[in-house]
XYZ file of C-alpha atoms in Angstrom:
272
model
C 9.401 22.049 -21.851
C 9.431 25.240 -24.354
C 12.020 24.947 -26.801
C 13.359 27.319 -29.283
C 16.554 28.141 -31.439
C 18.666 31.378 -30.120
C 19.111 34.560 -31.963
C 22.830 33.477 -31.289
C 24.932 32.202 -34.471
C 28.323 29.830 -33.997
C 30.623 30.434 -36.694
C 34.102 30.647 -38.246
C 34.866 33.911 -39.722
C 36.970 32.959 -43.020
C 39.453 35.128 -44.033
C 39.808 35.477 -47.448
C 42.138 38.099 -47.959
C 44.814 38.003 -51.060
C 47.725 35.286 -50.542
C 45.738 33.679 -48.181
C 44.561 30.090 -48.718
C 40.864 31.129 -48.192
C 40.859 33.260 -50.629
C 40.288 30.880 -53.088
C 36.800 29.749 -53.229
C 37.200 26.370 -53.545
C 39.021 25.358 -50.898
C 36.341 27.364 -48.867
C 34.114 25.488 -50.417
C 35.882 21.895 -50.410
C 36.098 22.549 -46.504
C 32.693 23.800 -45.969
C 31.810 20.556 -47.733
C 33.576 17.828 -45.606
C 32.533 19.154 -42.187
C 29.251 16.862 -40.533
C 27.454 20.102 -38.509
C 24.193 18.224 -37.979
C 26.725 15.530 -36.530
C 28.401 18.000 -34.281
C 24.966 19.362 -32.313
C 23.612 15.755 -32.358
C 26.412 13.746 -30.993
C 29.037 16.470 -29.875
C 26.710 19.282 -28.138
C 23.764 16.814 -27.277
C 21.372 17.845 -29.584
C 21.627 20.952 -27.926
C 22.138 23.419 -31.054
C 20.218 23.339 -34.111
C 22.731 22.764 -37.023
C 23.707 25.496 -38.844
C 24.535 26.636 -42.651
C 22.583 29.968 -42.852
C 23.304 33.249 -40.877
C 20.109 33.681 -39.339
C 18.932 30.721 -37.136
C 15.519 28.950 -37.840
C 13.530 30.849 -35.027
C 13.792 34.314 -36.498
C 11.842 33.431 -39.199
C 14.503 34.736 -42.532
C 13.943 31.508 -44.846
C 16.432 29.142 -42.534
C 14.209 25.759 -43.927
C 15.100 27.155 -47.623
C 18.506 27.676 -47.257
C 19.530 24.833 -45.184
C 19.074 22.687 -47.960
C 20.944 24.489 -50.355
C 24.567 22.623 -51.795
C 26.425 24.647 -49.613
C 24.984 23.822 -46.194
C 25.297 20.091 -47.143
C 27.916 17.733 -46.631
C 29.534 16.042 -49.679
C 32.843 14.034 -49.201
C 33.398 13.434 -52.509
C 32.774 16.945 -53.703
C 35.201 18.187 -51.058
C 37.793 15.865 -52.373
C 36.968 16.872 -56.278
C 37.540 20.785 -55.398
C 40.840 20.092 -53.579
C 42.073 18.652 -57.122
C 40.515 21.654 -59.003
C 42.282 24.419 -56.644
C 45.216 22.142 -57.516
C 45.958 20.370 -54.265
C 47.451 16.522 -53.800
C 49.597 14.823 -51.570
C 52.582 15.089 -53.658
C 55.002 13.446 -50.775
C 52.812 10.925 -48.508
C 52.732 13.050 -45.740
C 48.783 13.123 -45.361
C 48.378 16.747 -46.219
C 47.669 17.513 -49.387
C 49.986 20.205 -51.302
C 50.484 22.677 -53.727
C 53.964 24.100 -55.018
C 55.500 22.510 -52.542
C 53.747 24.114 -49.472
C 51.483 22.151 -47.242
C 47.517 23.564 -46.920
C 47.688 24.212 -43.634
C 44.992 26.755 -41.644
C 45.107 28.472 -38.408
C 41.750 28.546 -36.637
C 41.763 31.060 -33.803
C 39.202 30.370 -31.220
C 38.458 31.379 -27.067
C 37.649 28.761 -24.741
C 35.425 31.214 -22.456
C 32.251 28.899 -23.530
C 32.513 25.227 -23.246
C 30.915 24.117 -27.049
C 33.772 26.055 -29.096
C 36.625 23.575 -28.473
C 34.049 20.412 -29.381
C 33.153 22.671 -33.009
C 36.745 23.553 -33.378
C 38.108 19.920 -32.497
C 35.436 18.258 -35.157
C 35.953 20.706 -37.930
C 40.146 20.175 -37.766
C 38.864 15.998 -37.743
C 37.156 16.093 -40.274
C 39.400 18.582 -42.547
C 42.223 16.075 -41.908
C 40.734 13.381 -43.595
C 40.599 15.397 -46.469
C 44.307 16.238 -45.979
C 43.962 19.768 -44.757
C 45.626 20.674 -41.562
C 43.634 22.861 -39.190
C 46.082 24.581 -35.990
C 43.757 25.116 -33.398
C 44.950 28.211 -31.627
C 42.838 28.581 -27.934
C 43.351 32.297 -26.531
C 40.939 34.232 -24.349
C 38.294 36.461 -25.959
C 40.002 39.836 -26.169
C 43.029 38.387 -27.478
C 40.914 36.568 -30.366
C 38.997 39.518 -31.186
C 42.264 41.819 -31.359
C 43.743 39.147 -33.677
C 40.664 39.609 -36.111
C 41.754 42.860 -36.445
C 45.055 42.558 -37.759
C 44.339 39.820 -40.693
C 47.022 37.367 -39.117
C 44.314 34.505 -39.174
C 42.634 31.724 -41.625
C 39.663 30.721 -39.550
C 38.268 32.986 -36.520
C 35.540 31.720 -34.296
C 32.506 33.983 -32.957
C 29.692 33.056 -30.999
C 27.772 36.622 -31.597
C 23.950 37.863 -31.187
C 22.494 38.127 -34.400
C 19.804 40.524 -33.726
C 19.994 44.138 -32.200
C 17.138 46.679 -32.136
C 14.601 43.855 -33.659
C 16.729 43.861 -37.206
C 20.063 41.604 -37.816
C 21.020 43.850 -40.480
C 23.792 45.647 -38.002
C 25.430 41.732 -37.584
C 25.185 40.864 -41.416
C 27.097 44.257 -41.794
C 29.158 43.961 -39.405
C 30.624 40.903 -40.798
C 30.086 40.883 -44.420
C 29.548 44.448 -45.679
C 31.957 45.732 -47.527
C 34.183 49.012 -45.868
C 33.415 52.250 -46.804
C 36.228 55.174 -46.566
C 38.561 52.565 -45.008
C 36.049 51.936 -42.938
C 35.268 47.575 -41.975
C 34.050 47.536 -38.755
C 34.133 43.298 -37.546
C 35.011 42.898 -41.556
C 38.205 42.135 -41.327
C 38.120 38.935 -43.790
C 38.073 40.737 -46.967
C 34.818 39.535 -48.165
C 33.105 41.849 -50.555
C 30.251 41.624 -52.937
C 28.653 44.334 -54.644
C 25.223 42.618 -54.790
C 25.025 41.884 -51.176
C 26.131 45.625 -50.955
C 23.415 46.894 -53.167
C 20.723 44.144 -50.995
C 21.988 45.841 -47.785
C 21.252 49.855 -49.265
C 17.839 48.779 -50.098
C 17.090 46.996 -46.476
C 17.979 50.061 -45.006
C 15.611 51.979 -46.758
C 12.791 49.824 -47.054
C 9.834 49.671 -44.255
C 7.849 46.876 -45.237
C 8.625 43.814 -43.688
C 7.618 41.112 -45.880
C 10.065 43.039 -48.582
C 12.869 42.942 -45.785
C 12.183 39.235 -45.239
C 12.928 38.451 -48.854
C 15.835 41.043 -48.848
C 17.514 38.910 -45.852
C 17.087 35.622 -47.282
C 18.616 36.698 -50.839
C 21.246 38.449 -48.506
C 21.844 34.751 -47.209
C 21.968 32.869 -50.459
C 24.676 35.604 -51.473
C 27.044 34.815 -48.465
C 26.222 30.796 -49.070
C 27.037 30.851 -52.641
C 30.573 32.790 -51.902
C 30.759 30.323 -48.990
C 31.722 33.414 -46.979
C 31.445 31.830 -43.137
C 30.980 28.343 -41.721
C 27.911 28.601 -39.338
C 27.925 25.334 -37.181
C 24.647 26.101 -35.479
C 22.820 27.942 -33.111
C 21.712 26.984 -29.181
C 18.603 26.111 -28.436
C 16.956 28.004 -25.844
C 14.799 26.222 -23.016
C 12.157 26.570 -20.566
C 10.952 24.007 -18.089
C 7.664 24.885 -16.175
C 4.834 22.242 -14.462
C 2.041 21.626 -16.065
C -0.096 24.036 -14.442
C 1.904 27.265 -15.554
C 0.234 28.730 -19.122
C 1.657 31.282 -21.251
C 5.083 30.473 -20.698
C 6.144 31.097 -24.306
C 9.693 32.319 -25.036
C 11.448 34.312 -27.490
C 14.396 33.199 -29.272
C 17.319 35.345 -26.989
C 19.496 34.300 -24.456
C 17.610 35.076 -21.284
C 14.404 33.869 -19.965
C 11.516 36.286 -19.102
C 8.594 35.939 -16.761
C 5.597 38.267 -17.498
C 2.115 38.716 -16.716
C 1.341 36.336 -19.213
C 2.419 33.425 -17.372
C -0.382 32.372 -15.349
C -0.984 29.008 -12.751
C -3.840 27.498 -13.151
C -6.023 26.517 -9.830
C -5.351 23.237 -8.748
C -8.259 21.431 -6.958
C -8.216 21.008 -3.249
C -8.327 17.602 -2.507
């Protein structure tokens, strides 16, 4: 068995837009922080994803064993429940939601059913966010209808299960998402993240050929969007391939579909 981590990413797009309860960084944070993701691929999905934190999984080589054990991709009860009292937030009437000025913190998480795993991720994360008093609505539609809702800002939480490479670089799917807009322009931004440093790290990547360079220009690109806790990645599928023991070279790259080339070779077997 060949086994390998996906270029595809799980995650909740956050929307942190002004007058939105996202938009305030620590309850992004003091969610982020009471949700078990290694918990979810082991128990939930089988040990069938790898658990996330970073935007770029492990196989793709843009510093995933750094920055999965960064504060941010770790989860911390206590330090959930210490941020929900900093943003200002207790259960003033018994209810089991904690409040603030009299309004409940209550989040809408839009998510499509077309693959089986999203449910399980979306299921766990409203769990485990009710234990800390926040209320999670899980709202199932089918893709279209999830993806037109990320346009119009009418969200807290957005799911997407999206490739993370195109063209060999997964600089287009960092912008997409997390770029700021230019002349109005947002493309799949529609969460109203912007930084100007990540900005300024996503120029130079563009104009830089050496690779090594572009390695460390992704991985500070990462630490950015961890530090603003600016998506919830809850892992990444692991690809497989099963061949007998006789078939060599059957090596596989970290994308959705498996490829047989003139590098796989049988080896003779002995007549008996």
């Amino acid at each position: 068995v060949s086994e390998i981590s996906s270029l595809r990413s799980v995650l909740a797009r956050l929307n942190m837009r002004e007058g939105k309860p996202l938009s305030d960084k620590k309850i992004r944070e003091a969610l982020t922080a009471c949700l078990d993701r290694p918990g979810y691929c082991k128990v939930l999905l089988r040990d069938t994803f790898v658990p996330g934190g970073p935007a770029l999984a492990p196989a793709l080589g843009y510093g995933y064993e750094e920055l999965i054990r960064q504060p941010a991709c770790q989860r911390n009860v206590e330090k959930s429940k210490k941020l929900l009292k900093e943003a200002g937030y207790k259960d003033t009437n018994g209810d089991g939601i904690v409040d603030k000025d009299g309004k409940n913190l209550v989040l809408d998480f839009a998510i499509y059913t077309s693959r089986a795993e999203l449910p399980l991720f979306a299921e766990a994360v409203k769990s485990d966010a009710r234990k800390m008093g926040i209320q999670i609505n899980v709202k199932a539609a089918d893709y279209t209808a999830v993806e037109q809702l990320g346009k119009t800002g009418n969200w807290d939480m957005l799911i997407s299960d999206s490739m993370t490479i195109r063209a060999g670089s997964p600089a287009h799917y960092l912008d997409m998402y997390w770029r700021s807009g230019h002349n109005g322009n947002k493309l799949q931004n529609s969460s109203g993240y912007s930084n100007p440093e990540y900005d300024a790290l996503s120029d130079g990547l563009a104009m830089e050929p050496d690779p090594e360079k572009q390695k460390h220009t992704l991985i500070a690109m990462q630490k950015i969007l961890l530090e603003d806790t600016a998506a919830i990645v809850f892992g990444y599928p692991k690809t497989n391939i099963i061949s007998r023991a006789e078939i060599t070279g059957a090596d596989i790259m970290p994308c959705d579909y498996y490829w047989i080339t003139r590098d796989w070779k049988r080896k003779a077997v002995p007549k008996k």
